[in-house]
Coordinates of N, CA, C and O in Angstrom, one line a residue:
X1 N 22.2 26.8 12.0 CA 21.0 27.3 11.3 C 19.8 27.2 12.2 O 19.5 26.2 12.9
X2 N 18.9 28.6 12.1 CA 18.1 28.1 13.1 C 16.3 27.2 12.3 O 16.0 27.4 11.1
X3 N 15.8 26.7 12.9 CA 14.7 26.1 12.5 C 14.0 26.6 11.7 O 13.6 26.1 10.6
X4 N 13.8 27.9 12.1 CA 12.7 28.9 11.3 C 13.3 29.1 9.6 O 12.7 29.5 8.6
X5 N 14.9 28.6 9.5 CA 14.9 28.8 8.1 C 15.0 27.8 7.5 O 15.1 27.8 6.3
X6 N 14.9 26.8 8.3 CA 15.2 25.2 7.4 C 13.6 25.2 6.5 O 12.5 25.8 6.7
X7 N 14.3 24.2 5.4 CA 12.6 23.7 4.9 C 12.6 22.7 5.2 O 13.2 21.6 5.1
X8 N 11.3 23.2 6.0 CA 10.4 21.9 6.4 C 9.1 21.5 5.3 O 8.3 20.6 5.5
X9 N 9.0 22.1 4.5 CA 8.1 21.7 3.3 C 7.9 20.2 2.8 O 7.0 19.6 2.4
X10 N 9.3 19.9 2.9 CA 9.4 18.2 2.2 C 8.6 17.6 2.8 O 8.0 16.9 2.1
X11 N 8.3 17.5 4.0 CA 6.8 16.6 4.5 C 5.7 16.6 4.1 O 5.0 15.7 3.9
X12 N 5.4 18.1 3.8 CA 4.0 18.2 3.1 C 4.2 17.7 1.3 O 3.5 16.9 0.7
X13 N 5.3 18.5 0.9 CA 5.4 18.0 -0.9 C 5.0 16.4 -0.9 O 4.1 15.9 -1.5
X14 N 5.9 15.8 -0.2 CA 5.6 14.3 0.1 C 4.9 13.8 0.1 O 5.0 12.6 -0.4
X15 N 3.7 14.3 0.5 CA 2.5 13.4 0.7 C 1.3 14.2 0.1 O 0.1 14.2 0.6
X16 N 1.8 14.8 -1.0 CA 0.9 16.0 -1.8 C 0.5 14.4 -3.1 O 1.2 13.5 -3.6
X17 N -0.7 15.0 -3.3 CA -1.2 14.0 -4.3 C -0.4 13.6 -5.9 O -0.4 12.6 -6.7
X18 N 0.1 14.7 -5.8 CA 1.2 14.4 -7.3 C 2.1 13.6 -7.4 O 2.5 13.0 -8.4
X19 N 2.5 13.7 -5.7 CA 3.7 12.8 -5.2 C 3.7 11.3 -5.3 O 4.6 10.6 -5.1
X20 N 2.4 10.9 -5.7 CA 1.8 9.7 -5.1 C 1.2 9.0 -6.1 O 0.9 9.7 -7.0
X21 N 1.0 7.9 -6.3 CA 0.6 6.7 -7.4 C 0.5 7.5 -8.5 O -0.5 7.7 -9.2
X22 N 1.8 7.8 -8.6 CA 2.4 8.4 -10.6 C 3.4 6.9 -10.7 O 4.5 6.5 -10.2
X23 N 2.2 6.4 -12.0 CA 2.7 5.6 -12.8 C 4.0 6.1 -13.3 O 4.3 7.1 -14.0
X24 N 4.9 4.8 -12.9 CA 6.5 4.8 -13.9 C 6.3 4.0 -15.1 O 7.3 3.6 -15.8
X25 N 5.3 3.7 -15.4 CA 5.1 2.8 -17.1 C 5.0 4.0 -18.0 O 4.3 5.0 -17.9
X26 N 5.8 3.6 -19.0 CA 5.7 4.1 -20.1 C 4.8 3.9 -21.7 O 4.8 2.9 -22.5
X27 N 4.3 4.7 -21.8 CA 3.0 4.3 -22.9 C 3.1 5.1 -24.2 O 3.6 6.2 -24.2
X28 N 2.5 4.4 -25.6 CA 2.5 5.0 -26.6 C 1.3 6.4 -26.3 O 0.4 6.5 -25.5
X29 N 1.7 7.2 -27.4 CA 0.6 8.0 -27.6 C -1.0 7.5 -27.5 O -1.8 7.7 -26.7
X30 N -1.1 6.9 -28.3 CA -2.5 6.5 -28.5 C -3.4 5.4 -27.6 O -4.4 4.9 -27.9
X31 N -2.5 5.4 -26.4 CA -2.6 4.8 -24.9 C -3.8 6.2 -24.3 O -4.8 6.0 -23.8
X32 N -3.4 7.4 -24.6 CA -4.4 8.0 -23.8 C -5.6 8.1 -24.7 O -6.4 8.5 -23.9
X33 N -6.0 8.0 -25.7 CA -7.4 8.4 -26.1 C -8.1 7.8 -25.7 O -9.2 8.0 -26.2
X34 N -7.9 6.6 -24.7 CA -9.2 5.8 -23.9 C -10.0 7.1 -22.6 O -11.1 7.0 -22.1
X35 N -9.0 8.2 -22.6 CA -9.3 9.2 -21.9 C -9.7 10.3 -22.1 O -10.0 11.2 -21.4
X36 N -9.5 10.3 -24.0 CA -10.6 11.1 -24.6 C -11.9 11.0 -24.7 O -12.7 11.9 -24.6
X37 N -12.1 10.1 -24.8 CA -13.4 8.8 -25.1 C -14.2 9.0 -23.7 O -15.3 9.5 -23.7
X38 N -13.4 8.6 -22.4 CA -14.3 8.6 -21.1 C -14.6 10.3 -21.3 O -15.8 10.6 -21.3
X39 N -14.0 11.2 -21.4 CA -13.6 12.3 -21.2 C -15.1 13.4 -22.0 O -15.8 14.3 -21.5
X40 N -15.0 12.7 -23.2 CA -16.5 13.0 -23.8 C -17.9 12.8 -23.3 O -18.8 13.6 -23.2
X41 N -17.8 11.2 -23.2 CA -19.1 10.8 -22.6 C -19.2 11.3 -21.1 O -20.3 11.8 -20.8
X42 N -18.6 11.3 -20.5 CA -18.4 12.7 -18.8 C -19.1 13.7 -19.5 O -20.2 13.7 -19.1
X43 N -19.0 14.6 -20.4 CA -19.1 15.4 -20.6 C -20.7 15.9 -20.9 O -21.5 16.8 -20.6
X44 N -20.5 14.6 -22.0 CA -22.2 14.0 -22.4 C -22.9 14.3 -21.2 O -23.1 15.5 -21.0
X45 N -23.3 13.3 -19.9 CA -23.4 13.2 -18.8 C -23.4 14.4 -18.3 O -24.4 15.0 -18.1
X46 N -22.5 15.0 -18.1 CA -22.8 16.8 -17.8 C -23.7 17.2 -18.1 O -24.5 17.7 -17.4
X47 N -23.9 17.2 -19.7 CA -24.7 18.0 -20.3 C -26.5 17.3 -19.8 O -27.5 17.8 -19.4
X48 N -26.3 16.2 -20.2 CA -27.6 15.6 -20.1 C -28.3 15.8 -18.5 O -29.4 15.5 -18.2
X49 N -27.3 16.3 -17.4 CA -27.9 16.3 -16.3 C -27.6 17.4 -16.0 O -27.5 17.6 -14.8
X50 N -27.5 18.3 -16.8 CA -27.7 19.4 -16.6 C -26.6 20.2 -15.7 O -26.8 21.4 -15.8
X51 N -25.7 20.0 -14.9 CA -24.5 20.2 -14.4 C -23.9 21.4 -15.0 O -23.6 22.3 -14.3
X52 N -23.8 21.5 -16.4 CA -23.1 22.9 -16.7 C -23.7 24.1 -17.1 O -23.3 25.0 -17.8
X53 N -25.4 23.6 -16.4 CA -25.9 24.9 -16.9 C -26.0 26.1 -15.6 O -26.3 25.9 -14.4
X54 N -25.6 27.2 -16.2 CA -25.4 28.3 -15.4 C -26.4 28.2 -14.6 O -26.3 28.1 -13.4
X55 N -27.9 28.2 -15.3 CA -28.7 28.6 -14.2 C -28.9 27.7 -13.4 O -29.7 28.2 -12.7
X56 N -28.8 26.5 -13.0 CA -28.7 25.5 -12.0 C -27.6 25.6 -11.4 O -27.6 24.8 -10.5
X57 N -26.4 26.4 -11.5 CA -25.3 26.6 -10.5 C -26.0 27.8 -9.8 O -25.9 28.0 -8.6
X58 N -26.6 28.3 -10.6 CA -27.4 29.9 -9.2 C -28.2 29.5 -8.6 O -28.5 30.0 -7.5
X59 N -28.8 28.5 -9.2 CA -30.2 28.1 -8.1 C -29.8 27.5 -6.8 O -30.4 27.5 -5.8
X60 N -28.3 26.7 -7.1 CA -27.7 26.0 -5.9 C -27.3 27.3 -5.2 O -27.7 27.5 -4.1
X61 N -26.8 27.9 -5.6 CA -26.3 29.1 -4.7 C -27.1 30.4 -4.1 O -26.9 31.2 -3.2
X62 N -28.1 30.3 -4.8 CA -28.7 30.9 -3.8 C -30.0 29.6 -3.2 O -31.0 29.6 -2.4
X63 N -29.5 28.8 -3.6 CA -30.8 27.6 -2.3 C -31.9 27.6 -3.2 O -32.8 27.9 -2.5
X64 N -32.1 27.5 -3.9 CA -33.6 27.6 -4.8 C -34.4 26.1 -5.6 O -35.5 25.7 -5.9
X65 N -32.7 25.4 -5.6 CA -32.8 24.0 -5.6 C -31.9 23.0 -5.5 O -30.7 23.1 -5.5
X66 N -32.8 21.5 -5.1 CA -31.8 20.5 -4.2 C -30.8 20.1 -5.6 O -29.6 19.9 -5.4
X67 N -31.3 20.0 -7.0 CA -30.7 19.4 -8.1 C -28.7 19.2 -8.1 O -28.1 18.1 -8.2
X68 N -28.0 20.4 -7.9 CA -26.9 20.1 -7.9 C -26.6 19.7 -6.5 O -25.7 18.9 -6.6
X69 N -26.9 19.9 -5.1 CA -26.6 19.9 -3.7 C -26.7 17.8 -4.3 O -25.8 17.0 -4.2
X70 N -28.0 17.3 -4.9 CA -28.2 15.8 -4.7 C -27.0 15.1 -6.1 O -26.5 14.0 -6.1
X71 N -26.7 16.3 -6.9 CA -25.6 15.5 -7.8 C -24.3 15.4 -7.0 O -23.7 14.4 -7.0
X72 N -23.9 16.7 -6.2 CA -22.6 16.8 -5.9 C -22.7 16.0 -4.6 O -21.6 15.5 -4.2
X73 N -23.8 15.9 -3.8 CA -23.9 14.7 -2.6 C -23.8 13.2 -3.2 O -23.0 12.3 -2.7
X74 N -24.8 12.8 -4.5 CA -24.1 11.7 -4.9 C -22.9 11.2 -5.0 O -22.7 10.1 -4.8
X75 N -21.8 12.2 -5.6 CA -20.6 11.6 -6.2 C -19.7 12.0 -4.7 O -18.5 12.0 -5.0
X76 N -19.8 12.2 -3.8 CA -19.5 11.9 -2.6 C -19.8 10.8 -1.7 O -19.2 10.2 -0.8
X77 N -20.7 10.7 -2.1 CA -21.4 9.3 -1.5 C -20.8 7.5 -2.3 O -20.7 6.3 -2.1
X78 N -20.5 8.6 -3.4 CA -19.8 7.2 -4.3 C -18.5 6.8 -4.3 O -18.0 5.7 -4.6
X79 N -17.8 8.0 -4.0 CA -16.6 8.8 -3.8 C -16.1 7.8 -2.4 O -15.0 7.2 -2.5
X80 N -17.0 7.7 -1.3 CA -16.8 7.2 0.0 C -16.6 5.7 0.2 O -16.0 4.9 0.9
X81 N -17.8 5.5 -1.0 CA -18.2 3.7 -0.8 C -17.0 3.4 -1.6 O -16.4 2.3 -1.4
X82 N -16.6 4.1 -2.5 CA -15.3 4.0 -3.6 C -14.3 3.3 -2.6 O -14.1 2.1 -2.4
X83 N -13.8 4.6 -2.0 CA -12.3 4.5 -1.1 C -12.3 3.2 -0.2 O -11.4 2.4 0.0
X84 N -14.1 3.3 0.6 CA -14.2 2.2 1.7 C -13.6 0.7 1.1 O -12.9 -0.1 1.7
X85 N -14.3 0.5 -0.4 CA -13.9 -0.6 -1.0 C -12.7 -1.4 -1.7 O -12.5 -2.6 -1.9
X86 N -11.7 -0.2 -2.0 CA -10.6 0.0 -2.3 C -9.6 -0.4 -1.1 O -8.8 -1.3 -1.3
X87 N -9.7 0.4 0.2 CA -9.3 0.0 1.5 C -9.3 -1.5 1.7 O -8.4 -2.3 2.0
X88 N -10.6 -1.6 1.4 CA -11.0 -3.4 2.5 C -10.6 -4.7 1.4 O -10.1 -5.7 1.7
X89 N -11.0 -4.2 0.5 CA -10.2 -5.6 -0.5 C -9.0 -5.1 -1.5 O -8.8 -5.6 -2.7
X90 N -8.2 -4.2 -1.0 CA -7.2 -3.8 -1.1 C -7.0 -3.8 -2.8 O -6.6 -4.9 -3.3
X91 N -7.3 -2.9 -3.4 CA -7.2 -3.2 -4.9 C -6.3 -2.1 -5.5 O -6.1 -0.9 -5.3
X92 N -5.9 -3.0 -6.5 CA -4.8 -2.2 -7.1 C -5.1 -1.5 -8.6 O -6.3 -1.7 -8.8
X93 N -4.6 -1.0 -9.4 CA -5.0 -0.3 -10.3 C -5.3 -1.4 -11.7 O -5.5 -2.6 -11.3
X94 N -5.5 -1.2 -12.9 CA -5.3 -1.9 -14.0 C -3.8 -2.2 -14.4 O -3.6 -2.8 -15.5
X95 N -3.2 -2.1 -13.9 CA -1.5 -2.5 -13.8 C -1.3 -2.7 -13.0 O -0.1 -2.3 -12.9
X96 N -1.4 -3.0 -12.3 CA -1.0 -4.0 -10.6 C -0.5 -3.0 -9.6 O -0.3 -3.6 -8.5
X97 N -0.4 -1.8 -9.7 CA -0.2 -1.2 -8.9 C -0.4 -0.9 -7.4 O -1.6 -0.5 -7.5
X98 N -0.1 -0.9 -6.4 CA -0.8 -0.2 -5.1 C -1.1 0.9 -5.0 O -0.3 1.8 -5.0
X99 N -2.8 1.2 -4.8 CA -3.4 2.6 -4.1 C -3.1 2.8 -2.7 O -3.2 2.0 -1.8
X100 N -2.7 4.1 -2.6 CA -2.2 4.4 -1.1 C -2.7 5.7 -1.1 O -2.7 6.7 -1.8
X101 N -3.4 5.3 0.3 CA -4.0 6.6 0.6 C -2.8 7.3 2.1 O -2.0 6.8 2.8
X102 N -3.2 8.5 2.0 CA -2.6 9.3 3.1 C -3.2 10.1 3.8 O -4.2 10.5 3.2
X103 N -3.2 10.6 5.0 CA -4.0 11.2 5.6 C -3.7 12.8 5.8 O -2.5 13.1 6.0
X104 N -4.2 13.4 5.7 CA -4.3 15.1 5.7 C -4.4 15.7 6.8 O -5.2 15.3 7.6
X105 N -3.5 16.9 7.0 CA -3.7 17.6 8.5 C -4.5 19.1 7.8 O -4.1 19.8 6.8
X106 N -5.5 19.1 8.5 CA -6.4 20.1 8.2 C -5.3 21.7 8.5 O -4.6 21.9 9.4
X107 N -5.5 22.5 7.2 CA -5.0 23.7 7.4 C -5.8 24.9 6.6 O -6.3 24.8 5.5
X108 N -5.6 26.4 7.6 CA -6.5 27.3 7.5 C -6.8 27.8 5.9 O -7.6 28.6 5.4
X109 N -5.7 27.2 5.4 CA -5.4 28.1 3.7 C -6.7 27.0 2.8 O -6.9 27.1 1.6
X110 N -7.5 26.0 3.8 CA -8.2 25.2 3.2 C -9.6 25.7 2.8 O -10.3 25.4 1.8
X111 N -10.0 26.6 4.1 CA -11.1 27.3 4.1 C -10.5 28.4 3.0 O -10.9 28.0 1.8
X112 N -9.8 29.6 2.9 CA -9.4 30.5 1.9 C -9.6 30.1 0.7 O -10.4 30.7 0.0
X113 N -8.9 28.8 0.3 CA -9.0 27.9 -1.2 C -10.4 27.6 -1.4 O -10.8 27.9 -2.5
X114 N -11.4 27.1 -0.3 CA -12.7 27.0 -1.1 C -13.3 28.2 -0.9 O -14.4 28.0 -1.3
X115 N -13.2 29.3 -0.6 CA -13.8 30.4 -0.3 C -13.7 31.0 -1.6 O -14.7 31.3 -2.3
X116 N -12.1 31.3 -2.2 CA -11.8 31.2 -3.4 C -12.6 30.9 -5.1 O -12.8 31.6 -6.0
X117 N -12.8 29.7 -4.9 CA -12.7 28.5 -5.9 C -14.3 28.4 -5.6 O -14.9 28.1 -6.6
X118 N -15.6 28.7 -4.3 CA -16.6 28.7 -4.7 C -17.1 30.1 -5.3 O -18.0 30.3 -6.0
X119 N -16.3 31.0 -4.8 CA -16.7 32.7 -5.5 C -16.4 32.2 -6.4 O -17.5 32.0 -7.0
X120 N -15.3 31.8 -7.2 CA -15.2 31.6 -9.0 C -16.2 31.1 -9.3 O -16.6 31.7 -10.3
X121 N -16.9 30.1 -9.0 CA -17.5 29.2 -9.8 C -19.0 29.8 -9.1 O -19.9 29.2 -9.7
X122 N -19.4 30.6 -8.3 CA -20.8 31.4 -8.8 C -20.6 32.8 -9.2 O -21.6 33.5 -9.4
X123 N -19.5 33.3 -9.3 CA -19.2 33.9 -10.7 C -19.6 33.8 -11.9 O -20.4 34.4 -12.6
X124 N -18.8 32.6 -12.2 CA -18.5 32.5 -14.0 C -19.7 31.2 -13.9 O -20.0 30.7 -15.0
X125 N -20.3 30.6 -12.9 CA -21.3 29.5 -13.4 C -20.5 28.3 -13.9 O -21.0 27.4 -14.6
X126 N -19.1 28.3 -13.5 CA -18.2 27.0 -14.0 C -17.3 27.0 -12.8 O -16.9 27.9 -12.0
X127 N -17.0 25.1 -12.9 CA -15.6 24.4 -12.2 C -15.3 23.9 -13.0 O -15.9 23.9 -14.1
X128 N -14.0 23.2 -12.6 CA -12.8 22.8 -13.6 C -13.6 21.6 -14.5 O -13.2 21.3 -15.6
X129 N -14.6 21.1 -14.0 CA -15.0 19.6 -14.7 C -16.2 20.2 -15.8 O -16.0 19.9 -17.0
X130 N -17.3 20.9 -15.6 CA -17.9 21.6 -16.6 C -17.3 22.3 -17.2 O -17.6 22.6 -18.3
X131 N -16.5 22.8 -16.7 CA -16.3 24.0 -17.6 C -15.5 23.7 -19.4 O -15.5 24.4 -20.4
X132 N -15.0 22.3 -19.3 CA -15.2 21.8 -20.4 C -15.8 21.5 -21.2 O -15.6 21.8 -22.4
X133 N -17.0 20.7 -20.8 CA -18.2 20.5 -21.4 C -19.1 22.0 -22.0 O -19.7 22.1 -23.1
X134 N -19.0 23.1 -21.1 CA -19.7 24.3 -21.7 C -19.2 24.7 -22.6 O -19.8 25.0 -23.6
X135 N -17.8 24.8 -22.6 CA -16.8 25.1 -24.0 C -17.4 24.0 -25.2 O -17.8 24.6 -26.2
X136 N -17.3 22.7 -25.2 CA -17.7 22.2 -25.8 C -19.2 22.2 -26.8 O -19.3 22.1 -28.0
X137 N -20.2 22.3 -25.8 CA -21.2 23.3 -26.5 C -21.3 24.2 -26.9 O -22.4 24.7 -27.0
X138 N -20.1 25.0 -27.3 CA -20.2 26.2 -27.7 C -20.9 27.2 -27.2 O -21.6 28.0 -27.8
X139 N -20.4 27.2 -25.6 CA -20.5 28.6 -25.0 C -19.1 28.9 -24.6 O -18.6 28.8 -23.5
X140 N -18.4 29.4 -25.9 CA -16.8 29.8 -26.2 C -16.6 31.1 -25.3 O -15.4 31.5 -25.3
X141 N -17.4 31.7 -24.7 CA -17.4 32.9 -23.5 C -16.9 32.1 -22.3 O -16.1 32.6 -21.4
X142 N -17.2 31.0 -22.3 CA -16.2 30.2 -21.2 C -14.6 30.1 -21.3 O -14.0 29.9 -20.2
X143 N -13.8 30.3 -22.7 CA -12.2 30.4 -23.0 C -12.1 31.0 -21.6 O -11.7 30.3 -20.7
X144 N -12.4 32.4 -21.4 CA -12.2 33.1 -20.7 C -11.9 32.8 -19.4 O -10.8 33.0 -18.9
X145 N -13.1 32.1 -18.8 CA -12.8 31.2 -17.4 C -11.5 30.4 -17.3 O -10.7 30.4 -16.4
X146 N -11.8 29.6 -18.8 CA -10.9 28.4 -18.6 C -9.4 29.4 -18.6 O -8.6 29.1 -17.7
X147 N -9.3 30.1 -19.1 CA -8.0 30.7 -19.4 C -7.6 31.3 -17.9 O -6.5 31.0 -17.6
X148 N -8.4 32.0 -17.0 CA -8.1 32.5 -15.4 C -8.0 31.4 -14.9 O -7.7 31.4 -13.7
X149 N -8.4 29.7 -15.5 CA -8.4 29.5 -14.0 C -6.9 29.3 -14.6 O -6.2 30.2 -14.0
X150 N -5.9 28.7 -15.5 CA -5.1 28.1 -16.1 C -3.8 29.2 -15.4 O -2.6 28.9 -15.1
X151 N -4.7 30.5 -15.3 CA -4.0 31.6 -15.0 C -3.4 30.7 -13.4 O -2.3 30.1 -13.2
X152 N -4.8 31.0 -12.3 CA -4.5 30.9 -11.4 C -4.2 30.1 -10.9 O -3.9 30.3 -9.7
X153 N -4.1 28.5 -11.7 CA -3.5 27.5 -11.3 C -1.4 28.1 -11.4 O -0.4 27.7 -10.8
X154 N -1.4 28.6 -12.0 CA 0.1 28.8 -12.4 C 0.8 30.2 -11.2 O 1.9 30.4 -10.7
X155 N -0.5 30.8 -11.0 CA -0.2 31.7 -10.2 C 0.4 31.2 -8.8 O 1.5 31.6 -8.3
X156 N -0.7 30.0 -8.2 CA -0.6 29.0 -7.4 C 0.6 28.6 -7.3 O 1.3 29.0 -6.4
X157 N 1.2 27.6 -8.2 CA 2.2 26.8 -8.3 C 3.5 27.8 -8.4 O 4.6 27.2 -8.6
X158 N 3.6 29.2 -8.4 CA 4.4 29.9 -8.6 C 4.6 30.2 -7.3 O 5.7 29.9 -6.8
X159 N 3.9 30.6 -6.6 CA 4.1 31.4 -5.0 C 3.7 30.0 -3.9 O 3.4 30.2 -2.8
X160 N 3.8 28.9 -4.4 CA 3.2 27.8 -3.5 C 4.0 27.7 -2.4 O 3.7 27.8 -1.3
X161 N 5.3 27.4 -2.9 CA 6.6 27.4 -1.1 C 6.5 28.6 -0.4 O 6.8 28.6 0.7
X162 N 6.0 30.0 -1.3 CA 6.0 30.9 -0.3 C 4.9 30.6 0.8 O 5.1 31.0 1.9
X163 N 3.7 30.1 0.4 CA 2.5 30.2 1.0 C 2.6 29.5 2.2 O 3.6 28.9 2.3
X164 N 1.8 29.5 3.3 CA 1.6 28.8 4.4 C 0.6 27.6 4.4 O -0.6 27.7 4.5
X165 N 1.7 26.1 4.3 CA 0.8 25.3 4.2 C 1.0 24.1 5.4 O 0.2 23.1 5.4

């Protein structure tokens, strides 16, 4: 057999985030509504800071203001000090778990993906995390988004071994 037909994918699935610190505990139902609960007040928080309003995703996109560039720089910044602290005193989950991080080999389908995923979202004025909260306030013209992305997440996961990753 020559190389070119083997799969070599199992390296990458491997160390694909799905792959990775998935709890094997088993839980009742009503184990997850602590993640309804965070899931709301996130949401709250959206709303209160303004995050899912369309016209502050245009203002970011066309440059008109720093407001989302200093929210989405904060949770990067928290994001960092997060991981750094997680690393150095090595901490494990609320079940004793080990966090393991892995490292990533940069690939060209990365730039496409956000090229992608930023046209959608100054499109429709939504990402995956507001775009719940807008539905929530009753800008139900959002179904629509949420429903393409749900699309193209599926579309994704359908043609994903074909793709070049």
């Amino acid at each position: 057999m020559n190389i070119k037909d083997q799969n070599t994918d199992f390296e990458t699935r491997s160390l694909d985030t799905v792959c990775i610190n998935e709890s094997q505990l088993e839980h009742k139902w009503y184990h997850n509504l602590k993640y309804l609960v965070i899931g709301i007040l996130f949401g709250i928080v959206f709303i209160k800071a303004e995050i899912i309003s369309w016209y502050r995703i245009q203002e970011m996109f066309r440059f008109q203001s720093f407001h989302m560039y200093g929210v989405i720089g904060s949770a990067v910044v928290v994001g960092i000090i997060s991981v750094f602290l997680i690393k150095k005193f090595n901490i494990k989950t609320i079940y004793g778990e080990k966090i393991e991080f892995h490292d990533k080999t940069f690939n060209k389908g990365q730039i496409y993906g956000g090229l992608i995923f930023g046209l959608g979202w100054a499109v429709t004025g939504a990402c995956p995390g507001p775009l719940f909260a807008q539905i929530g306030t009753g800008a139900t013209v959002m179904l629509v988004t949420l429903f393409f992305a749900i699309v193209g997440t599926w579309v994704y996961g359908y043609f994903r071994d074909k793709l070049p990753h």
